[in-house]
Coordinates of C-alpha atoms and ligand atoms in Angstrom, one line a residue:
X1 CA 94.9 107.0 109.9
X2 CA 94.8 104.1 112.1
X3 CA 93.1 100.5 111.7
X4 CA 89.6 100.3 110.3
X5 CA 88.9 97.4 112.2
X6 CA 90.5 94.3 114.2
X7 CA 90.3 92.2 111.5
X8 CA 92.8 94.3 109.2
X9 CA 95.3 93.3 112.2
X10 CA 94.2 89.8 112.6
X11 CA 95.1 89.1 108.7
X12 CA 98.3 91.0 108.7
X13 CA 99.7 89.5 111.9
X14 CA 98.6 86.0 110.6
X15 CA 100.2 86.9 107.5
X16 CA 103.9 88.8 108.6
X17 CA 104.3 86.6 111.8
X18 CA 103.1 88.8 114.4
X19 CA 100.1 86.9 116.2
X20 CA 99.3 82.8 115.0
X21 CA 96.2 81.6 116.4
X22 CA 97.1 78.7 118.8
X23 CA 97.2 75.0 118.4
X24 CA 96.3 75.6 115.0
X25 CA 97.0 72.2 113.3
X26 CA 94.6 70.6 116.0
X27 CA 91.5 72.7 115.2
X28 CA 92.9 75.9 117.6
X29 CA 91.7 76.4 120.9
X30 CA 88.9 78.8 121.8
X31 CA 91.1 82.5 121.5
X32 CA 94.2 81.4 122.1
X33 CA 97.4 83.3 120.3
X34 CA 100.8 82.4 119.9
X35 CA 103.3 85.4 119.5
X36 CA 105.2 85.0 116.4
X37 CA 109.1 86.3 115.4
X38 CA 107.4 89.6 115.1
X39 CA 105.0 89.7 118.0
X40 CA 107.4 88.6 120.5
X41 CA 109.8 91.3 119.5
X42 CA 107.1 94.2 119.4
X43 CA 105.8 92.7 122.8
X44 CA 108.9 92.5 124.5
X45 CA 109.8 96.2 123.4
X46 CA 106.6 97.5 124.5
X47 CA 107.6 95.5 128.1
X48 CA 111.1 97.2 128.3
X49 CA 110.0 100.4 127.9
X50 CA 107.1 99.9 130.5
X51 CA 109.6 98.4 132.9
X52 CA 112.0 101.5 131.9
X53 CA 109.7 104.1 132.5
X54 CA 108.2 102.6 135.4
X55 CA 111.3 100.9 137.0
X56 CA 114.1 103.2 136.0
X57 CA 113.0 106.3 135.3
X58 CA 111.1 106.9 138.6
X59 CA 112.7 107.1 142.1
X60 CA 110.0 105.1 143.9
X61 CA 109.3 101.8 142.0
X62 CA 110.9 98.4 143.1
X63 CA 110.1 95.0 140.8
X64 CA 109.4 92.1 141.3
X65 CA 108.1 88.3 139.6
X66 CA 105.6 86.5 141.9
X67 CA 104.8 82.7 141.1
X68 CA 101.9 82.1 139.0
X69 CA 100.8 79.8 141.4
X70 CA 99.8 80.4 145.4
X71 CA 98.9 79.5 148.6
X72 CA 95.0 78.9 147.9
X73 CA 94.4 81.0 151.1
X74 CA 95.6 84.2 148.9
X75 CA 92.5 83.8 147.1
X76 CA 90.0 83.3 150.2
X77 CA 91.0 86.3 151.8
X78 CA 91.4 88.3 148.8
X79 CA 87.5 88.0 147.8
X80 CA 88.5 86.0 144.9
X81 CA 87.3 82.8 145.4
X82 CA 83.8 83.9 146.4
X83 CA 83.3 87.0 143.7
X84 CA 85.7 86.6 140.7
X85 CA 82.7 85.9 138.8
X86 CA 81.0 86.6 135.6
X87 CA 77.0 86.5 135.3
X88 CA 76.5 83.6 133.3
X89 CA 72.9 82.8 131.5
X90 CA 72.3 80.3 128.6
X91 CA 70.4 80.4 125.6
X92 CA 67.3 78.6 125.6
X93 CA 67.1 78.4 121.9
X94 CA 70.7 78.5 120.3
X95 CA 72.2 77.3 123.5
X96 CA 75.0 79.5 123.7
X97 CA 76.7 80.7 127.4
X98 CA 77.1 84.0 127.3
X99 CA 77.9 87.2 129.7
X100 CA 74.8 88.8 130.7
X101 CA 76.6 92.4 131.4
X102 CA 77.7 91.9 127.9
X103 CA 74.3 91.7 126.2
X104 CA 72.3 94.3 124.7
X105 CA 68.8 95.0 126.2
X106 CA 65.5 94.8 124.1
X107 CA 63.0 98.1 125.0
X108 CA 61.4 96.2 127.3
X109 CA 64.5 95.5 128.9
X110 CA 65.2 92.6 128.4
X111 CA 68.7 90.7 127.5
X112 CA 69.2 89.5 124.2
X113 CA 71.1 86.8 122.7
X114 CA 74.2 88.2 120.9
X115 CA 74.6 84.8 119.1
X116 CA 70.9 84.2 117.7
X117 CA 68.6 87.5 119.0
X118 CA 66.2 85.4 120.8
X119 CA 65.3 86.7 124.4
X120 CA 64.6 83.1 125.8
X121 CA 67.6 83.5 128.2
X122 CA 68.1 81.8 131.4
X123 CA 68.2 83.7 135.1
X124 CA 72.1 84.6 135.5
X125 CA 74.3 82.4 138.2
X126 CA 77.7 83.4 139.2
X127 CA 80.4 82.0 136.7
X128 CA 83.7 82.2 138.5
X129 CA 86.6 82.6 136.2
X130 CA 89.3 81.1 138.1
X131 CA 91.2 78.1 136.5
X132 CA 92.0 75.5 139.1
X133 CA 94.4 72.9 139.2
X134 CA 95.9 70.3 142.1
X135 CA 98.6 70.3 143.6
X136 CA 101.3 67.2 143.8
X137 CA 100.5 63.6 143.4
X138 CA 96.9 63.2 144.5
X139 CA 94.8 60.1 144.6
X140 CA 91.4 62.1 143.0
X141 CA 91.3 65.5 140.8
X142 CA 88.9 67.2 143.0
X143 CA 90.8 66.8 146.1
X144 CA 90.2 70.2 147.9
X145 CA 93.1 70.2 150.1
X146 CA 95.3 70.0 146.9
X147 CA 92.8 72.7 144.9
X148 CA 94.8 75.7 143.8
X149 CA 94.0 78.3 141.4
X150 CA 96.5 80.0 138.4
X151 CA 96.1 83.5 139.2
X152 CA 93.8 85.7 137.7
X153 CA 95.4 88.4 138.2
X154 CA 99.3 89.4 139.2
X155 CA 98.4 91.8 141.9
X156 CA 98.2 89.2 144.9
X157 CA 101.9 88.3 144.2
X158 CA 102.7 91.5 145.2
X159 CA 100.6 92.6 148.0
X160 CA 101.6 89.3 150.0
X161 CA 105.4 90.5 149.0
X162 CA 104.6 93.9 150.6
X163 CA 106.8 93.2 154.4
X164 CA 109.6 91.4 152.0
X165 CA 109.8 93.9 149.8
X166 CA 109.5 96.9 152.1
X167 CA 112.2 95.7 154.9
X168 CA 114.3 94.3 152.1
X169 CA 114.6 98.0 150.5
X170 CA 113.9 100.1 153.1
X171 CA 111.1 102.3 151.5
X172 CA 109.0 104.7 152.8
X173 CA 105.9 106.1 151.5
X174 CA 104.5 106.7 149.0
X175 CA 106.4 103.8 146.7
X176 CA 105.6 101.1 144.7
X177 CA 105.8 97.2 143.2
X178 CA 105.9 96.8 139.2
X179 CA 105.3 93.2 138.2
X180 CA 104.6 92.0 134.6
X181 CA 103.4 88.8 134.6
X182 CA 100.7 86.1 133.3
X183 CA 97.7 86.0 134.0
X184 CA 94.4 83.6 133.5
X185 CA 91.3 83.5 133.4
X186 CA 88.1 80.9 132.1
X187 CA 86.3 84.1 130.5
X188 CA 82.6 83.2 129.3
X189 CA 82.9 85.0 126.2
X190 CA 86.7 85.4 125.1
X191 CA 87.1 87.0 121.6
X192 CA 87.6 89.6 119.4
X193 CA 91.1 88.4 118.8
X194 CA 93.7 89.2 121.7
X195 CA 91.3 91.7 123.0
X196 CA 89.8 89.3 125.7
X197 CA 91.8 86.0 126.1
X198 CA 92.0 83.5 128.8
X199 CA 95.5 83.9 128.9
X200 CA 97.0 86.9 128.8
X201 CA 99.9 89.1 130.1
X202 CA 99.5 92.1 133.0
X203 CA 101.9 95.1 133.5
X204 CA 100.7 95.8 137.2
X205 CA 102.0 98.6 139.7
X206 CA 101.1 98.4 143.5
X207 CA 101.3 102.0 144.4
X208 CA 101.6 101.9 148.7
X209 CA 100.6 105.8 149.6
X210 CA 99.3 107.1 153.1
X211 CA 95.4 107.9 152.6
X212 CA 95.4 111.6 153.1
X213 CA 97.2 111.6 149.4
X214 CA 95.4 108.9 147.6
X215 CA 93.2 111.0 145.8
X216 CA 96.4 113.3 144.8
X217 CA 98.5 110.4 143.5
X218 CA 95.6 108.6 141.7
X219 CA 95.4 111.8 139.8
X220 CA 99.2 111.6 139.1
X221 CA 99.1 107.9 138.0
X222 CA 96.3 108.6 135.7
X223 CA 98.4 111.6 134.3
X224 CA 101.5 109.6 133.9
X225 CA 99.8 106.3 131.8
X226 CA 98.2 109.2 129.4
X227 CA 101.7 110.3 128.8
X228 CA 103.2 107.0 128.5
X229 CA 100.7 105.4 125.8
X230 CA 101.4 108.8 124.1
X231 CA 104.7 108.0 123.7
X232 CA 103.9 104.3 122.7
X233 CA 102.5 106.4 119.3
X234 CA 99.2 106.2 120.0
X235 CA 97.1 109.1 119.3
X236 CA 95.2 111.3 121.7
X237 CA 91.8 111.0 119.5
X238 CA 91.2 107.4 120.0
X239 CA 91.8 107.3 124.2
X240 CA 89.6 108.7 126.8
X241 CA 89.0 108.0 130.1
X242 CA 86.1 106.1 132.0
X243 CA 85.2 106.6 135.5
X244 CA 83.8 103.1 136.5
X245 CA 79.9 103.6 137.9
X246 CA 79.1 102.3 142.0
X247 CA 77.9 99.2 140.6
X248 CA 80.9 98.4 138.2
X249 CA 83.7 98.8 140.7
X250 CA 85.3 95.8 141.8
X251 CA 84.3 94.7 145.4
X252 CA 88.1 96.5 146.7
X253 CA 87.6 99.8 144.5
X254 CA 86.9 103.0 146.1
X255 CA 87.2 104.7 142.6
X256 CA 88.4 103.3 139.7
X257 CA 89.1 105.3 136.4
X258 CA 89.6 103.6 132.8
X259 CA 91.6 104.4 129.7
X260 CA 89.7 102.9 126.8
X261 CA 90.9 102.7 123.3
X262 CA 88.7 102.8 120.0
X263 CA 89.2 99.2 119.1
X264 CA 86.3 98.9 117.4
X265 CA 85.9 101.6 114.8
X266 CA 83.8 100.1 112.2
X267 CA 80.7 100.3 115.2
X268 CA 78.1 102.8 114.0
X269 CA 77.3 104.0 117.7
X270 CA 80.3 105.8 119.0
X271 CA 80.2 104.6 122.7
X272 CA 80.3 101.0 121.3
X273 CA 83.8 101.9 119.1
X274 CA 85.8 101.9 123.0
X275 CA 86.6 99.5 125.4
X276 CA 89.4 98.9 128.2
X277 CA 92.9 99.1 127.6
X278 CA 93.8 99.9 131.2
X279 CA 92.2 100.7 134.6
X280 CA 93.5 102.8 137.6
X281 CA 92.2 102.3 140.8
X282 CA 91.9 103.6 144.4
X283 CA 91.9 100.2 146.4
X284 CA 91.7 101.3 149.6
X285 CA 93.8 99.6 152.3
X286 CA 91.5 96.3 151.6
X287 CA 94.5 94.1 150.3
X288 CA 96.9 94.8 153.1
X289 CA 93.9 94.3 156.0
X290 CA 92.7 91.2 154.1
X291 CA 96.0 89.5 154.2
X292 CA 97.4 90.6 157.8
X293 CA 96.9 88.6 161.2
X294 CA 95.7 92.0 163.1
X295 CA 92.5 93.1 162.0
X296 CA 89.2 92.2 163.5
X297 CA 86.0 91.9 162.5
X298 CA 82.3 93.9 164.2
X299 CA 82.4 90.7 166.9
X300 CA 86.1 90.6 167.5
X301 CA 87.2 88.1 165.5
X302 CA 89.9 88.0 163.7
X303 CA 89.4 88.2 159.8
X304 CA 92.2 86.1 158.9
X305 CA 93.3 83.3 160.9
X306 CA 95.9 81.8 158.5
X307 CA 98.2 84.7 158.0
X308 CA 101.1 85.3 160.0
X309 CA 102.0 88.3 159.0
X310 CA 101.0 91.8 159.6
X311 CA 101.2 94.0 156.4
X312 CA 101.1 97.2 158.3
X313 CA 103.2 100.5 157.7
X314 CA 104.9 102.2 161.1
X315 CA 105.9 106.0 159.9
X316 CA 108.6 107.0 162.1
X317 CA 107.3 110.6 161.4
X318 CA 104.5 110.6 163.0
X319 CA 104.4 108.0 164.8
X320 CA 101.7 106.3 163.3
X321 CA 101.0 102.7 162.2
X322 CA 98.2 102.1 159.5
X323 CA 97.6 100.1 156.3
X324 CA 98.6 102.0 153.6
X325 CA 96.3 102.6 150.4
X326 CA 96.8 101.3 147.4
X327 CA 96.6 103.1 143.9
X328 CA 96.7 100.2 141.2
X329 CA 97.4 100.9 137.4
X330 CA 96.7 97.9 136.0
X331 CA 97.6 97.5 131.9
X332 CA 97.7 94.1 129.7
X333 CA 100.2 93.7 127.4
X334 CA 98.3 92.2 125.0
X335 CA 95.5 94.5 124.7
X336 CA 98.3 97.4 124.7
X337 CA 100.1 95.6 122.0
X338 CA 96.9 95.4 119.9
X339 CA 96.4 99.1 120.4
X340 CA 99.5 99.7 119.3
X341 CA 99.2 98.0 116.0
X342 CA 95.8 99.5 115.6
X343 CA 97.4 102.6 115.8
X344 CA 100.1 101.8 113.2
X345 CA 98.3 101.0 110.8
X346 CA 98.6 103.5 107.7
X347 CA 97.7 103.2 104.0
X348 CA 99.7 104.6 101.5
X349 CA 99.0 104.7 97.6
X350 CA 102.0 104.5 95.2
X351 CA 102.2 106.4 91.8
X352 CA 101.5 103.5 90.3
X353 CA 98.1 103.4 92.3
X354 CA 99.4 100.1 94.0
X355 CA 98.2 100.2 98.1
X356 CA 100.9 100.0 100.5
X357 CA 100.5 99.0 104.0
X358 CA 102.7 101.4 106.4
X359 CA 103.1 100.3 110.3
X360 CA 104.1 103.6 111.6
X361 CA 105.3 102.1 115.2
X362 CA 107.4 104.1 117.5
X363 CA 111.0 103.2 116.4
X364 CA 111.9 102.0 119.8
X365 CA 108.8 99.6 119.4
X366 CA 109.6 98.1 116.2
X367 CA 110.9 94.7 116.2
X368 CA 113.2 95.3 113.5
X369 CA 115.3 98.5 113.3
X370 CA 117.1 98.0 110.1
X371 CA 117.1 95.8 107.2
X372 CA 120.3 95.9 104.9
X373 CA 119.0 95.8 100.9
X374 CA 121.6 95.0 98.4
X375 CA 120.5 96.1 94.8
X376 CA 122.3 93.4 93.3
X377 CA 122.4 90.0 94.9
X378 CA 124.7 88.6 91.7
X379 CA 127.3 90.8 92.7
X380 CA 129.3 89.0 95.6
X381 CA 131.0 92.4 96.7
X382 CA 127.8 94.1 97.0
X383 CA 126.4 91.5 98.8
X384 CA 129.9 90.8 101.0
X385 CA 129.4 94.6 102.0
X386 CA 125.5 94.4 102.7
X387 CA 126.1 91.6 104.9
X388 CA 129.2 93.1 106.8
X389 CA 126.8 96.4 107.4
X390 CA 124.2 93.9 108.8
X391 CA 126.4 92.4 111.1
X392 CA 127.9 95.6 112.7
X393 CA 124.7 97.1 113.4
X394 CA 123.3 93.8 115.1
X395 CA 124.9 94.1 118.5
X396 CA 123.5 97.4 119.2
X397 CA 119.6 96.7 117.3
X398 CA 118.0 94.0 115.5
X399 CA 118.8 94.3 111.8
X400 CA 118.0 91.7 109.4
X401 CA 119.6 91.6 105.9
X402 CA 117.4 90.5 102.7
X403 CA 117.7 90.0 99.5
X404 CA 114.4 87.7 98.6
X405 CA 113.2 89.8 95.7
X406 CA 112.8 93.1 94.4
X407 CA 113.7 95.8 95.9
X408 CA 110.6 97.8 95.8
X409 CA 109.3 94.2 96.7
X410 CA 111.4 94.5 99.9
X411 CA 110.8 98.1 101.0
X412 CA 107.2 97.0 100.6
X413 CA 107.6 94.1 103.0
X414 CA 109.8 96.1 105.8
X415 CA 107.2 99.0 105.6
X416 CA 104.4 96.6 106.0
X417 CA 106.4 95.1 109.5
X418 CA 107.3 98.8 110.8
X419 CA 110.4 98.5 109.7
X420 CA 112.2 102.1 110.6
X421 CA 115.3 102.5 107.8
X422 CA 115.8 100.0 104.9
X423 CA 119.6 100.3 104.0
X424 CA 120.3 99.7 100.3
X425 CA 123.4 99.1 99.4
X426 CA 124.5 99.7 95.7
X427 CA 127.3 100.0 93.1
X428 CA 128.1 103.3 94.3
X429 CA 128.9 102.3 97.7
X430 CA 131.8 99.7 96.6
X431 CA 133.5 103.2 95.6
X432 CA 132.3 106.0 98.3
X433 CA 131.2 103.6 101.3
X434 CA 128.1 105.0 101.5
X435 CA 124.9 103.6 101.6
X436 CA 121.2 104.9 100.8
X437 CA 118.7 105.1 104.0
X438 CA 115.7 104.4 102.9
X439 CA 112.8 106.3 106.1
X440 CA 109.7 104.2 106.5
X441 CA 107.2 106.7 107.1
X442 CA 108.1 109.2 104.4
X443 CA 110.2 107.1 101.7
X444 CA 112.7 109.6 101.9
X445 CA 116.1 108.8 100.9
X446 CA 119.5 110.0 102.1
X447 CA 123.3 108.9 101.4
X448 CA 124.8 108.4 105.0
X449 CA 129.0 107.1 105.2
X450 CA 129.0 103.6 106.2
X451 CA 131.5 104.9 108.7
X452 CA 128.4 107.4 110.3
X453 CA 126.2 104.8 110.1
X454 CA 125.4 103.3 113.1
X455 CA 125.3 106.4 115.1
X456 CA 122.7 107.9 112.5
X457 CA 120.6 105.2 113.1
X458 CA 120.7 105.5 116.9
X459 CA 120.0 109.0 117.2
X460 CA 117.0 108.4 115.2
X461 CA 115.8 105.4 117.1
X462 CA 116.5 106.5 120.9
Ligands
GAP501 N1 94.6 93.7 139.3 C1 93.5 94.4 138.7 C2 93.0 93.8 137.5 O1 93.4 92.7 137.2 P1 91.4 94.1 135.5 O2 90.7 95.3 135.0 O3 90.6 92.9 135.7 O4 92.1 94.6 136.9 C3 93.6 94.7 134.2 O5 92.6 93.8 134.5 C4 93.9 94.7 132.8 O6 94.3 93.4 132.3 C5 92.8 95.1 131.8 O7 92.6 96.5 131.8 C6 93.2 94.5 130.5 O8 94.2 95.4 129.9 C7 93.9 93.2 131.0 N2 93.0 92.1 130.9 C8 92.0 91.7 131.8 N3 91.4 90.6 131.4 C9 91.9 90.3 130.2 C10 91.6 89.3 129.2 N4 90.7 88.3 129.5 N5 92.3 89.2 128.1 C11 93.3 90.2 127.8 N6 93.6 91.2 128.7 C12 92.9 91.3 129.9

């Protein structure tokens, strides 16, 4: 079982402290989501073991953390600041602003309003999403030699890092940059919770390869993420892949591919349940010609007058010098996150006929490892011992202790968070120091030596 819709997460993150929607006591503002105890746990796990498997694990990954903010010239030459656009068109009748490659079309084709259904739409003009801001103390707010931009995307950071990086850690092809980092964007339509936001977070990898094996690797990376948001728990039946059309690639794709996720269950059509979680694509050796000094255009000019840097790759085996290709799996944290908690999502009906929300997150994702139950909070040595049990696991995972209510109360609670193991600590275990493991996703129950404890849990949570 997973979600039945985005809305069953919205209300349980609002309610647990996983997701807040922002600014809240002023009214919010427009999609915006603040991470609470619990999100920021569950999103910084889902970061560590990104950064682990694609940092640590792998021979042939270097990271890095770009500034947010850049030279505005990185957006010129990138393409950004003329097509990082959106078609926008407005209502004539409800005056809403709205996407026009979002819209359904009517039979005679055309677009229709999604806020009011009329067709009275305006002709579509280029919306571009960057968010700009000035740079140090200027006399007006539109000065444009002070106009810079928050980027839209982390990528740049590291394809202007590419000589630094590369003569700094002597690589050779093929190898790559990870960077997780923010990103923003003025989307038209933001929504459906932290699905589309206008700021969000990116786990990016710039994947430098020679272009005889671009097509191999892609193949490879595209491999790898299926594996990887396999082992983030979600399951195989609601991903597939997308191979973006001619006219949806981005203007530096060659070939991109998508990995959507069924976010949207509840839609009747099937092809309207999926949308993006990720995309992997074949950039070509646009970024690295874009940004260098060299290259020249049909006339002989050269294409980029302000850098002073050539971003071009000299392989001493052959002898060769070229700008290498780039392969770019691209993945936001937030949408992943959201996947993740989609996938979760369990229902489980007691013998009383009571339903019990179960988050079935992968242990290593779960912001809490352990909570430590005593049965009896009136009894100081039960409580002494359930606090000292807490307090030894803590170093090694994040254990919380409780003792707030019930205890079929607090199972209920931990269960509902993803809690792995609830640890109850009873009578008994003042005279065998043992304790009862509680397991989250079957409400089994075994008696484990306080002494065996920790390295119980550990086996079970690596
Ligand atoms: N550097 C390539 C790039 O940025 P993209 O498809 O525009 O490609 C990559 O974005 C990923 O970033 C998306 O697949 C999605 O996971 C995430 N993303 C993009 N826009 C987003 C938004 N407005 N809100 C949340 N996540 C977003």
């Amino acid at each position: 079982m997973s979600a039945p819709n985005i809305e069953t997460i919205v209300s349980l993150s609002k309610r647990r402290g996983f997701v807040f929607p922002a600014s809240d006591i002023y009214g919010g503002l427009g999609s915006s989501w603040d991470y609470g105890p619990l999100g920021v746990e569950l999103a910084n796990n889902i970061k560590r073991s990104w950064w682990n498997w694609a940092v640590y694990e792998r021979d042939d990954i270097e990271g890095l953390d770009s500034s947010i903010i850049l030279n505005r010239s990185v957006w010129k030459y990138s393409g950004h600041e003329t097509t990082f656009s959106d078609p926008l068109v407005d209502c004539r009748d409800c005056k809403a602003r709205l996407r026009q490659d979002k819209l359904d079309t009517d039979d005679a084709g055309k677009f229709i309003c999604s806020n009011c259904g009329s067709t009275n739409l305006t002709a579509p003009r280029p919306f571009n999403l960057m968010f700009r801001t000035t740079i140090g103390a200027v006399s007006a707010d539109d000065d444009p030699a002070a106009l810079a931009y928050l980027r839209p995307e982390t990528a740049q950071g590291i394809f202007i890092n590419f000589k630094n990086v590369l003569d700094t850690s002597r690589r050779k092809l093929p190898f790559g940059i990870a960077q997780i980092g923010k990103a923003f964007r003025n989307e038209v339509t933001p929504g459906n919770f932290i699905f589309r936001t206008r700021e969000f977070e990116q786990m990016e990898i710039e994947y430098f390869v020679r272009p005889d094996e671009v097509q191999r690797l892609h193949q490879e990376w595209l491999d790898a993420y299926l594996e990887w948001i396999k082992s983030l728990g979600i399951s195989a039946e609601n991903i597939k892949l997308y191979e973006q059309s001619a006219d949806e690639l981005a203007h530096y794709s060659e070939r991109t591919v998508d990995i959507l996720y069924r976010y949207f269950p509840e839609r009747e059509q099937e092809e309207k349940q999926w949308d993006e979680l990720m995309g992997i694509a074949n950039r070509t050796d646009y970024d690295l010609r874009v940004h260098s000094k060299k290259p020249e255009d049909a006339e002989g000019k050269r294409i980029n007058p302000d850098s002073t840097e050539d971003l071009s790759y000299f392989d001493p085996q052959t002898n060769e010098r070229f700008y290498p290709y780039i392969i770019e799996p691209s993945i936001g944290v937030n949408r992943t996150l959201l996947a993740v908690m989609m996938d979760a999502y369990t229902e489980r009906t007691t013998d009383k006929g009571e339903t019990r929300v179960i988050l079935k997150l992968a242990p290593d994702l779960a912001p809490i490892k352990a909570a430590v139950l005593p049965l009896a909070k009136n009894k100081p040595e039960i409580v002494e011992m359930a606090r000292r049990i807490k307090k030894n696991l803590q170093p090694s995972m994040r254990a919380v202790y409780d003792d707030t209510g019930g205890i079929g109360k607090l199972y209920a609670r931990q269960d509902e968070i993803g809690t792995p193991f609830c640890i109850t600590v009873d009578h008994e275990s003042l005279e065998d120091n043992a304790v009862t493991v509680r397991h989250r996703d079957t409400w089994e129950q075994e008696r484990i030596s306080v002494d065996s404890l920790r390295g119980y849990l550990a086996d079970r949570l690596a």
